[in-house]
Coordinates of C-alpha atoms and ligand atoms in Angstrom, one line a residue:
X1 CA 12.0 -35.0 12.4
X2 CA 8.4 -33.2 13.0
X3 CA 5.6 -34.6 11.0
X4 CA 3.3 -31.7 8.9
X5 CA 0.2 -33.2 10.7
X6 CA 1.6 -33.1 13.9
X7 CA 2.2 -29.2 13.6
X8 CA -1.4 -28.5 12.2
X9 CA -2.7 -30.4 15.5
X10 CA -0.5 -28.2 17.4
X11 CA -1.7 -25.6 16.0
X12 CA -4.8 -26.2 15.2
X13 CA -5.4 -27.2 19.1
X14 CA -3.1 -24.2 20.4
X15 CA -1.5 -26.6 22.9
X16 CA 1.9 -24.9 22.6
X17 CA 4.1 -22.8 20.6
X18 CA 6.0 -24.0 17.3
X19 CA 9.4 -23.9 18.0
X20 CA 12.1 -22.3 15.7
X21 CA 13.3 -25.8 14.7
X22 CA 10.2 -26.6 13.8
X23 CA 8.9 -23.3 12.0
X24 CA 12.5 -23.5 9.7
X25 CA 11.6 -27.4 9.1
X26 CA 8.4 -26.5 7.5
X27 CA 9.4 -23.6 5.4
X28 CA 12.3 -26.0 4.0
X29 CA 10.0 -28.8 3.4
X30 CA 7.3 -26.4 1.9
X31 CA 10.1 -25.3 -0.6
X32 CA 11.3 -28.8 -1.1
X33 CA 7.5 -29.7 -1.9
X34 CA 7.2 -32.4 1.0
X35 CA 4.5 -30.5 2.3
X36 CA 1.7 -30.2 0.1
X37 CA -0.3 -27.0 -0.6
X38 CA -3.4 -28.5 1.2
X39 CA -1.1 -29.1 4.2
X40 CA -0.2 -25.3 4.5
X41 CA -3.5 -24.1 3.8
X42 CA -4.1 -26.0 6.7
X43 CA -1.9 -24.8 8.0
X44 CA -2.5 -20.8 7.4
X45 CA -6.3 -21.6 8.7
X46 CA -5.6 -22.6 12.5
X47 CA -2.9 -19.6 12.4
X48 CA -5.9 -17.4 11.3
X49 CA -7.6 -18.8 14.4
X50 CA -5.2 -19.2 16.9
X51 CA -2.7 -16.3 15.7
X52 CA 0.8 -16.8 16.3
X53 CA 2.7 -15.8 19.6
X54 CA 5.3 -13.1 19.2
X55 CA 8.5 -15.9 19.0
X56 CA 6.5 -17.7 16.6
X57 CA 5.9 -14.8 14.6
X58 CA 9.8 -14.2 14.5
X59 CA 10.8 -17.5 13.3
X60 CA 8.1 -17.4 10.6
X61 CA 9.1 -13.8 9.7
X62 CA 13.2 -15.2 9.7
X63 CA 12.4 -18.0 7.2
X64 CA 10.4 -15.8 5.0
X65 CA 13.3 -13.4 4.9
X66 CA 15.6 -16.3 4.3
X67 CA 13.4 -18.1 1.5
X68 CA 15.2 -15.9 -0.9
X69 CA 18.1 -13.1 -1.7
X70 CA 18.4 -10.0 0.8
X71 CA 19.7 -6.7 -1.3
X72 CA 22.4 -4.8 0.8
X73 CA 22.6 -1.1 0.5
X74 CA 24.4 -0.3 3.6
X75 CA 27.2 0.9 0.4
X76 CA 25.0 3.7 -0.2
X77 CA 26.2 7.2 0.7
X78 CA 22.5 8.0 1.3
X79 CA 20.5 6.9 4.1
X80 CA 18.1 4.4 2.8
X81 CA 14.2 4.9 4.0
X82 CA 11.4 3.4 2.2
X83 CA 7.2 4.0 2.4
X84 CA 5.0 1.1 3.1
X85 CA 1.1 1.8 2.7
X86 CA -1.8 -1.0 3.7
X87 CA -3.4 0.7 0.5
X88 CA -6.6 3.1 0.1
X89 CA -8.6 4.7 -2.2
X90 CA -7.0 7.4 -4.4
X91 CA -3.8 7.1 -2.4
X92 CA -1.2 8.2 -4.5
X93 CA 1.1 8.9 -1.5
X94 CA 4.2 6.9 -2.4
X95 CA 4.1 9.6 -6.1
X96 CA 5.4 12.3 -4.4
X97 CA 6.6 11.2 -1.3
X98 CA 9.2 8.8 -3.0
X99 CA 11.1 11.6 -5.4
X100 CA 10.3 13.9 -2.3
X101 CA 11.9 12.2 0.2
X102 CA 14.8 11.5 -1.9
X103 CA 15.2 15.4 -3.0
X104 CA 16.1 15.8 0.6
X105 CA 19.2 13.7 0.8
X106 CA 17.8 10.2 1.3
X107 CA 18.2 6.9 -1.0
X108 CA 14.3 5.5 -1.2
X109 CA 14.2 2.1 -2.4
X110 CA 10.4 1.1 -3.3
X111 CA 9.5 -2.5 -4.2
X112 CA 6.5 -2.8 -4.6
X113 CA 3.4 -5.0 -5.7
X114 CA 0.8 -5.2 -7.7
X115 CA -2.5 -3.7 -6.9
X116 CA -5.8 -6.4 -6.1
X117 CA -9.1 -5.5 -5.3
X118 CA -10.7 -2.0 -4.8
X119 CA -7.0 0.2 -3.9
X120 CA -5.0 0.7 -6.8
X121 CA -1.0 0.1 -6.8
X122 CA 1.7 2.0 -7.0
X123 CA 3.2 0.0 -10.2
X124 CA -0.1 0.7 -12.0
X125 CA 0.1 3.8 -11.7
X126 CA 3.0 4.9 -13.0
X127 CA 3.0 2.1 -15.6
X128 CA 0.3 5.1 -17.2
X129 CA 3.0 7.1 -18.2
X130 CA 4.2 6.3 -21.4
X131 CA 7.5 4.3 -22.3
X132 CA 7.9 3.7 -18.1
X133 CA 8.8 0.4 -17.3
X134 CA 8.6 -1.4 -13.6
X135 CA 11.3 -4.1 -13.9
X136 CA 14.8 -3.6 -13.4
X137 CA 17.7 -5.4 -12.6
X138 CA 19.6 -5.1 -9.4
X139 CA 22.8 -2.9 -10.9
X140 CA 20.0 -0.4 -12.2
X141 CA 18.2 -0.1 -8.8
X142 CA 22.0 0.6 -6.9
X143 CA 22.2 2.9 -9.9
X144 CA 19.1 4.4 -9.3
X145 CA 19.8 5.3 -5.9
X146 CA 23.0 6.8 -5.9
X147 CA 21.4 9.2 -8.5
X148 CA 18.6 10.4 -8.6
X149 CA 18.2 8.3 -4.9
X150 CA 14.9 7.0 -5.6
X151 CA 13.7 3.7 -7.4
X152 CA 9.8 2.6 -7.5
X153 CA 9.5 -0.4 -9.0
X154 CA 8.6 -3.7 -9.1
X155 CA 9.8 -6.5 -6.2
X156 CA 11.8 -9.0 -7.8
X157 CA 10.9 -12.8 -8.0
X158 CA 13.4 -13.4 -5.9
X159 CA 12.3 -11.2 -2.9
X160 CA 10.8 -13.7 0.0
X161 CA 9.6 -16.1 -2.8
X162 CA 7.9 -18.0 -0.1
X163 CA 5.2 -15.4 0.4
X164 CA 5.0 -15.4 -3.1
X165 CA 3.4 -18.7 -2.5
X166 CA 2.2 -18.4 1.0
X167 CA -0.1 -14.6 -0.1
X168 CA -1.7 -16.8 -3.1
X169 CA -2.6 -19.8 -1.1
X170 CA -3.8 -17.2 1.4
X171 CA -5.7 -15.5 -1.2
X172 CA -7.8 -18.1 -2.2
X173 CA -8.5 -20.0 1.4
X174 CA -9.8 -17.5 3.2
X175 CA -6.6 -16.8 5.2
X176 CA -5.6 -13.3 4.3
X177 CA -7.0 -11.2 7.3
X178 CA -4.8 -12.8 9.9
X179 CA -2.8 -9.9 11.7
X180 CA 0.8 -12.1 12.2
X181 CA 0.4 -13.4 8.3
X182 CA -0.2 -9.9 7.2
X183 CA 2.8 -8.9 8.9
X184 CA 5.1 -11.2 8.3
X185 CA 4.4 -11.1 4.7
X186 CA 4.6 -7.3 4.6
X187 CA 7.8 -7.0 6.8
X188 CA 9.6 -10.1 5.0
X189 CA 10.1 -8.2 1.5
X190 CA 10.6 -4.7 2.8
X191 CA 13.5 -6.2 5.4
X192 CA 14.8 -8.5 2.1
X193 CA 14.7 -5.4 0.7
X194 CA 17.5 -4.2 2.5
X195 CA 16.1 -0.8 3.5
X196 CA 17.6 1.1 7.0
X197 CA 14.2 2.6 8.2
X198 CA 10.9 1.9 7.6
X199 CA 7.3 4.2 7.7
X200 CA 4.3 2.5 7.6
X201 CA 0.9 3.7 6.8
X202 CA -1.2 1.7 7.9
X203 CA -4.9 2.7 6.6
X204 CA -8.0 2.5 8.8
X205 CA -11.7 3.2 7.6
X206 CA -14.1 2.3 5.0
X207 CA -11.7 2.1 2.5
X208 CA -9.0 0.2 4.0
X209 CA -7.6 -2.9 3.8
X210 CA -8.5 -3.1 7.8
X211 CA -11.2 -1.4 8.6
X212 CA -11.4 -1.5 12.4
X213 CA -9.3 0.9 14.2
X214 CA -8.7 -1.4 17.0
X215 CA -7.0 -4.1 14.5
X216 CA -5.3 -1.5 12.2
X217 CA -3.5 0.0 15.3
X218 CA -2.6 -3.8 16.5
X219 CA -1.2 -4.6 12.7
X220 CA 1.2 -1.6 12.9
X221 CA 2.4 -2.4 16.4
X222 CA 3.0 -6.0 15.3
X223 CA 5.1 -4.1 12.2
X224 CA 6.9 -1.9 14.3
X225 CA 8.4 -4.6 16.4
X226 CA 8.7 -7.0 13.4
X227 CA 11.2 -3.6 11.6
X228 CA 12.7 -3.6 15.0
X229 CA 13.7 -7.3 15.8
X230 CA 15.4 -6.9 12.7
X231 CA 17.5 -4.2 12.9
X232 CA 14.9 -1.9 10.8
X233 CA 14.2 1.8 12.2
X234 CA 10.2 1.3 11.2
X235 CA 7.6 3.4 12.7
X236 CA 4.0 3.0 12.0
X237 CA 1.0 5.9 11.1
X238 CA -2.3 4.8 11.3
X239 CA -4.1 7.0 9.1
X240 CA -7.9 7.7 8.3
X241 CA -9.3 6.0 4.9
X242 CA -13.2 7.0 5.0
X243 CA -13.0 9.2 2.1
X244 CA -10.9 8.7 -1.0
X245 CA -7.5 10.4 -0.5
X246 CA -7.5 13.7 -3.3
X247 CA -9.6 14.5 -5.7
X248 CA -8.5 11.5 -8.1
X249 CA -8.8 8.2 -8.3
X250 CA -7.4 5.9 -10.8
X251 CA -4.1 5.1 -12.6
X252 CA -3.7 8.2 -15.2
X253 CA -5.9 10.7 -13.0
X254 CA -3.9 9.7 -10.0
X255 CA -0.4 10.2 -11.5
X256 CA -1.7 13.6 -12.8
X257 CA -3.0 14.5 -9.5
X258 CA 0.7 13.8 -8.2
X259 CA 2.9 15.3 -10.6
X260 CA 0.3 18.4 -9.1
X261 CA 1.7 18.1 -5.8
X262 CA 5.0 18.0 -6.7
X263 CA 4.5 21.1 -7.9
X264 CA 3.0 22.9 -4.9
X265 CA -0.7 22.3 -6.1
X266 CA -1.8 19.2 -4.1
X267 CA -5.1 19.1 -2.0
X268 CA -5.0 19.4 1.5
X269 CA -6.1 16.1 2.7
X270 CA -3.5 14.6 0.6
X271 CA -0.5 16.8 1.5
X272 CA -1.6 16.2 4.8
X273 CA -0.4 12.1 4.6
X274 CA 1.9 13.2 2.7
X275 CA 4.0 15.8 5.0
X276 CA 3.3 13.8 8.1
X277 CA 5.5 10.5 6.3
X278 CA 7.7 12.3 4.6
X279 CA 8.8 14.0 8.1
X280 CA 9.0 11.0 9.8
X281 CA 11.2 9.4 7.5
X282 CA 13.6 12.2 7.6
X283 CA 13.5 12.1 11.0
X284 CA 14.2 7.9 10.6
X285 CA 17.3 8.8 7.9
X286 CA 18.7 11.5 10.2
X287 CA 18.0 14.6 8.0
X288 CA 17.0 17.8 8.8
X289 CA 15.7 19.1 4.9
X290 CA 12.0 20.8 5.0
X291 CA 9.6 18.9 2.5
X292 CA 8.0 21.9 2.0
X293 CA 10.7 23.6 0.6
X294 CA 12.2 20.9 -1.7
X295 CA 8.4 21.6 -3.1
X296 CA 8.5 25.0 -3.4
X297 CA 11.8 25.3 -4.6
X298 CA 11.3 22.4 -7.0
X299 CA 13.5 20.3 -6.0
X300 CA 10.7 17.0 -5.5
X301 CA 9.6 18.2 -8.9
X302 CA 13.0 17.9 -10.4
X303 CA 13.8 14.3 -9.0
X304 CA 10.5 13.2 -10.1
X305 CA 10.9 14.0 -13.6
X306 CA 14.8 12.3 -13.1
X307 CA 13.0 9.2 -11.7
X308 CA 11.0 9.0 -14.3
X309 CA 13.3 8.9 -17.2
X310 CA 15.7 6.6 -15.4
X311 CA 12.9 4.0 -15.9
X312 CA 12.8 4.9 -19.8
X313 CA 9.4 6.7 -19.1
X314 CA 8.8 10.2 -20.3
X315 CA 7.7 13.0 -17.6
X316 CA 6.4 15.2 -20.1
X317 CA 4.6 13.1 -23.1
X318 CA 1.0 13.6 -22.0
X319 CA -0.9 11.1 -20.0
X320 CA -3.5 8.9 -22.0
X321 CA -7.1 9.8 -21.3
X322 CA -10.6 8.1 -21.4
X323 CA -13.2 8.0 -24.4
X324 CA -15.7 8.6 -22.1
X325 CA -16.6 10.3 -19.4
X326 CA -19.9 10.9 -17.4
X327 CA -21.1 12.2 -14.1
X328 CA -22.6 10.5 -11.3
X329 CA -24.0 10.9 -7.5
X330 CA -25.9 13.7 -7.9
X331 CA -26.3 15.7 -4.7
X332 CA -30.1 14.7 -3.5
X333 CA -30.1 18.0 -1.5
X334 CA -28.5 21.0 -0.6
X335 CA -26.1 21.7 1.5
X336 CA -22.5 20.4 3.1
X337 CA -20.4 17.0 1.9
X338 CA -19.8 15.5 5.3
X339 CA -19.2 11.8 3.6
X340 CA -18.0 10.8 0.9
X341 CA -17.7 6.7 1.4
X342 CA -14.2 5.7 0.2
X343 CA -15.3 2.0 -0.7
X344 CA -18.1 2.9 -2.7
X345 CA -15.9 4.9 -4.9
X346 CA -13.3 2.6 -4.9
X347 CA -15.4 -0.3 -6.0
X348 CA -16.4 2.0 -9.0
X349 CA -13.7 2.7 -10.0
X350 CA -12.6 -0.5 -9.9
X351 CA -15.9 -1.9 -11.8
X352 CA -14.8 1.4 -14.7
X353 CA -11.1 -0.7 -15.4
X354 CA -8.7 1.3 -12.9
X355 CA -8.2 -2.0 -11.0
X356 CA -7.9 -6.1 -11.4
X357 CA -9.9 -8.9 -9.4
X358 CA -7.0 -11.4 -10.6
X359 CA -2.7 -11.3 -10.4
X360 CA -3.2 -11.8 -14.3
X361 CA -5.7 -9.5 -15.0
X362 CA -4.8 -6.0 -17.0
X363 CA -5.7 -2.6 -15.7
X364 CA -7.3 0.3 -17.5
X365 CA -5.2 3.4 -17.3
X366 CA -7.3 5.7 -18.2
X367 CA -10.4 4.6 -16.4
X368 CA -11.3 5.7 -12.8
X369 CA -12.9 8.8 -11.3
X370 CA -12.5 12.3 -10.3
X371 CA -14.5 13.4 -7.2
X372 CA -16.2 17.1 -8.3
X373 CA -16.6 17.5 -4.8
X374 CA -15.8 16.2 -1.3
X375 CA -16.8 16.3 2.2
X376 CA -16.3 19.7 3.4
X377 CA -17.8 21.4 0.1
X378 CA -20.8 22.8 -0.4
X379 CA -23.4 21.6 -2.7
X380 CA -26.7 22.4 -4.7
X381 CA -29.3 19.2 -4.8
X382 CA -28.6 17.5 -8.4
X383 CA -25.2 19.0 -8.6
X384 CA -22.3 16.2 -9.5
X385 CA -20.3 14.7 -6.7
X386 CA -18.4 12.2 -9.4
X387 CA -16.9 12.0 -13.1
X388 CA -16.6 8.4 -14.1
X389 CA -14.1 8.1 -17.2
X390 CA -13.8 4.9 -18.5
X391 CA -12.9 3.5 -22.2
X392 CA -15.8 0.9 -22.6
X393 CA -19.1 2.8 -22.1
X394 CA -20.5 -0.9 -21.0
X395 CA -18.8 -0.2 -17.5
X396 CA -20.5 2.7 -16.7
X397 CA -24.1 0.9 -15.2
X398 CA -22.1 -1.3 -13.0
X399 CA -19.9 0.9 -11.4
X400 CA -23.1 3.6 -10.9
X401 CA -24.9 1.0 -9.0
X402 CA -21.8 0.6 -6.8
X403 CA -22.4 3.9 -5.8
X404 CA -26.3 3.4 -5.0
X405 CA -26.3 2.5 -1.2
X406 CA -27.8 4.8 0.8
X407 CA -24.6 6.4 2.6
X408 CA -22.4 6.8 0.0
X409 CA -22.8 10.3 0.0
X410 CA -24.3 12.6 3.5
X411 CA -25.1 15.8 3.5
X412 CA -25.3 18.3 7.0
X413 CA -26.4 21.6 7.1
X414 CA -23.0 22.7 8.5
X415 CA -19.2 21.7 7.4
X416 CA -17.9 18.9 9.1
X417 CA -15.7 19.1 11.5
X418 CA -11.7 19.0 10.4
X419 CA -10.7 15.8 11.8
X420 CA -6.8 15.1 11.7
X421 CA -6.1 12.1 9.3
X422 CA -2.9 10.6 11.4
X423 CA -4.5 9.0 14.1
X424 CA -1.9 7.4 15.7
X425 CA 1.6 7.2 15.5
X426 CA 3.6 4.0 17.0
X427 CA 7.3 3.9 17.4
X428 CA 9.9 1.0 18.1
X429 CA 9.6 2.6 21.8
X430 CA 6.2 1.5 22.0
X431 CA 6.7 -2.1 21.2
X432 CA 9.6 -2.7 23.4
X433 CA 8.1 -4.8 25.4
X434 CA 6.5 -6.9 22.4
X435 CA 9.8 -6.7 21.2
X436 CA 11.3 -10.6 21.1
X437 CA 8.5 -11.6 23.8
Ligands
URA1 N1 -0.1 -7.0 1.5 C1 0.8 -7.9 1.5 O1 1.9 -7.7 1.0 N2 0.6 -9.0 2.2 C2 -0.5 -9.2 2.9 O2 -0.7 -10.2 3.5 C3 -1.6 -8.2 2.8 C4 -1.3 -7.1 2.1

């Protein structure tokens, strides 16, 4: 029988791989409490160092899957394709591509999390609206997606309970930005989840999660063959994050901002993200429907609204708003937006209510803020860039000295250039040979 210590040397010293054996022994003794936290934080740090090689990643992935139940929907007359996003600032993507997606024939099953840190999640966001409610139990999700095909809600406990455990250990050792252990944790609950095809978006800049091109690219490749070792049609995007995603950013604002373009009145930038998912998920689920047309005929609209009130929430009660509100980042000359720094404005908004720092923390809905302006807009020195709202005027100071650095705003005497926001786009084709290597 292996000995914990003896597989945190191995590790730890990268002499050789852990074998499968020896990867399912330590998940099973992990759950069985014979190895100790400490042991697996360990643990997690020489991974962090040493990475994990691609068979070693597999098992890991495997008994992640395994620590809990796997939801089958393979009885669904839809094709089943869900949305993953890496998370950015104002990305209120999975709003309107979930009820969009579905409007064209597909069954979208999104289990989600909880939002931490500067990016806001999807749960939050929607939990703005009143009388909606994030839980439900398995019967109502296979409801769900027979009719109206589209569920967003939250993961059950018993979806890959080990990286329950694993992602808080992780969270407070220092461990999270590890490229396999992001993966694996990501790809366990959306393969327990039961989905056919995968998209991924997979954030890069300022704002994301991973900031570095080079390492966001290399996280969706190790995705993409992760979705494909396990029978999952998953294709990646990696997609720009240097500017917040919209004009809104925040639970309430951002819902609002969505239910906008579901109904043909969404900004650019966003519907840009948003068309270039929502095509490649069709494409994934084999169906031909134009997004653009279930918008414009108001179809997306339709299922939205549908979705909504499934979950006991009510599409059109109107959505709460903030006491306060004040502007901010005043232009200090004049001339064209050609940055608008997405963490900056994420940390504010953050610092206003519209996110937590802890699991158990609660989130403001009302509170975040609405950028007046963007890059690409033209300006007058002293005119507003930003509307903070918040409920507590006490918030304001901090989150305006987020917003201080020098940088968080540049201004050009010309536009910027129009630079497309998919960067790359990496398909089970691409990984073939890190496929099971
Ligand atoms: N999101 C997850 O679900 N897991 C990670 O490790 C990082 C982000």
């Amino acid at each position: 029988m292996p000995d914990v210590v003896s597989l945190i040397r191995v590790k730890r010293d990268n002499t050789r791989p852990l074998t499968d054996a020896e990867i399912a022994w330590l998940f099973a003794a992990y759950a069985g409490q014979t190895v100790a936290d400490e042991q697996m934080a360990a643990l997690l740090m020489a991974i962090y160092f040493n990475g994990l090689t691609a068979g070693e990643l597999r098992a890991w992935t495997t008994e992640m899957i395994a620590s809990g139940e796997t939801l089958d929907l393979s009885h669904l007359s839809r094709p089943s394709v869900d949305k993953h996003s890496t998370g950015g600032v104002g990305d209120k993507v999975s709003l309107i591509l979930a009820p969009l997606v579905a409007s064209c024939g597909a069954a979208v099953p999104q289990l989600s999390g909880r939002g931490l840190g500067h990016t806001g999640g999807t749960l939050d966001k929607l939990e703005s609206i009143p009388g909606w409610r994030a839980s439900l139990s398995n019967e109502e999700l296979t409801r769900a997606l027979a009719d109206p095909g589209v569920v967003i809600a939250a993961a059950g406990a018993g979806l890959a309970p080990a990286d329950r455990r694993l992602y808080a250990l992780r969270d407070v050792t220092g461990t999270v930005e590890s490229i396999p252990l992001i993966a694996s944790s990501i790809m366990s609950k959306k393969i327990a989840e039961g989905t056919q095809a995968l998209v991924l978006d997979v954030k890069t800049g300022s704002g994301a999660f991973m900031r570095d091109q080079a390492r966001a690219g290399q996280l969706a490749r190790t995705m993409v063959a992760l979705g494909a070792e396990h029978h999952v049609r998953t294709r990646a995007l990696v997609t720009r994050m240097d500017t917040p995603l919209g004009r809104a950013v925040g639970n309430a604002l951002e819902v609002e901002e969505a239910v906008k373009a579901l109904t043909g009145e969404g900004p650019d930038d966003l519907m840009e993200v948003t068309f270039a998912l929502a095509e490649h998920m069709l494409e994934l689920a084999g169906l031909t429907a134009s997004p653009a047309e279930a918008i414009a005929s108001g179809r997306a609209f339709d299922t939205w609204q549908r979705m909504i009130r499934v979950q006991g929430g009510d599409p059109d009660a109107p959505l709460p708003a903030a006491r306060h509100v004040r502007h901010a980042l005043l232009a200090p000359e004049t001339g064209w937006i050609t940055g608008l720094d997405a963490l900056a404005v994420g940390i504010a908004a953050w610092r206003l209510g519209a996110g937590r720092a802890r699991k158990e923390d609660d989130v403001s809905h009302t509170a975040g803020v609405r950028c007046l302006a963007k890059p690409g807009d033209h300006v007058r020195r002293g005119q507003p860039i930003l509307e903070l709202h918040a409920d507590d005027e006490s918030r304001f100071a901090p989150a305006a000295e987020a917003l201080e650095a020098a940088g968080t705003v540049t201004i050009g005497s010309a536009p910027p250039p129009r630079t497309p926001l998919v960067v790359s786009v990496i398909s089970a084709a691409d990984v073939a040979d890190e496929v099971g290597a």
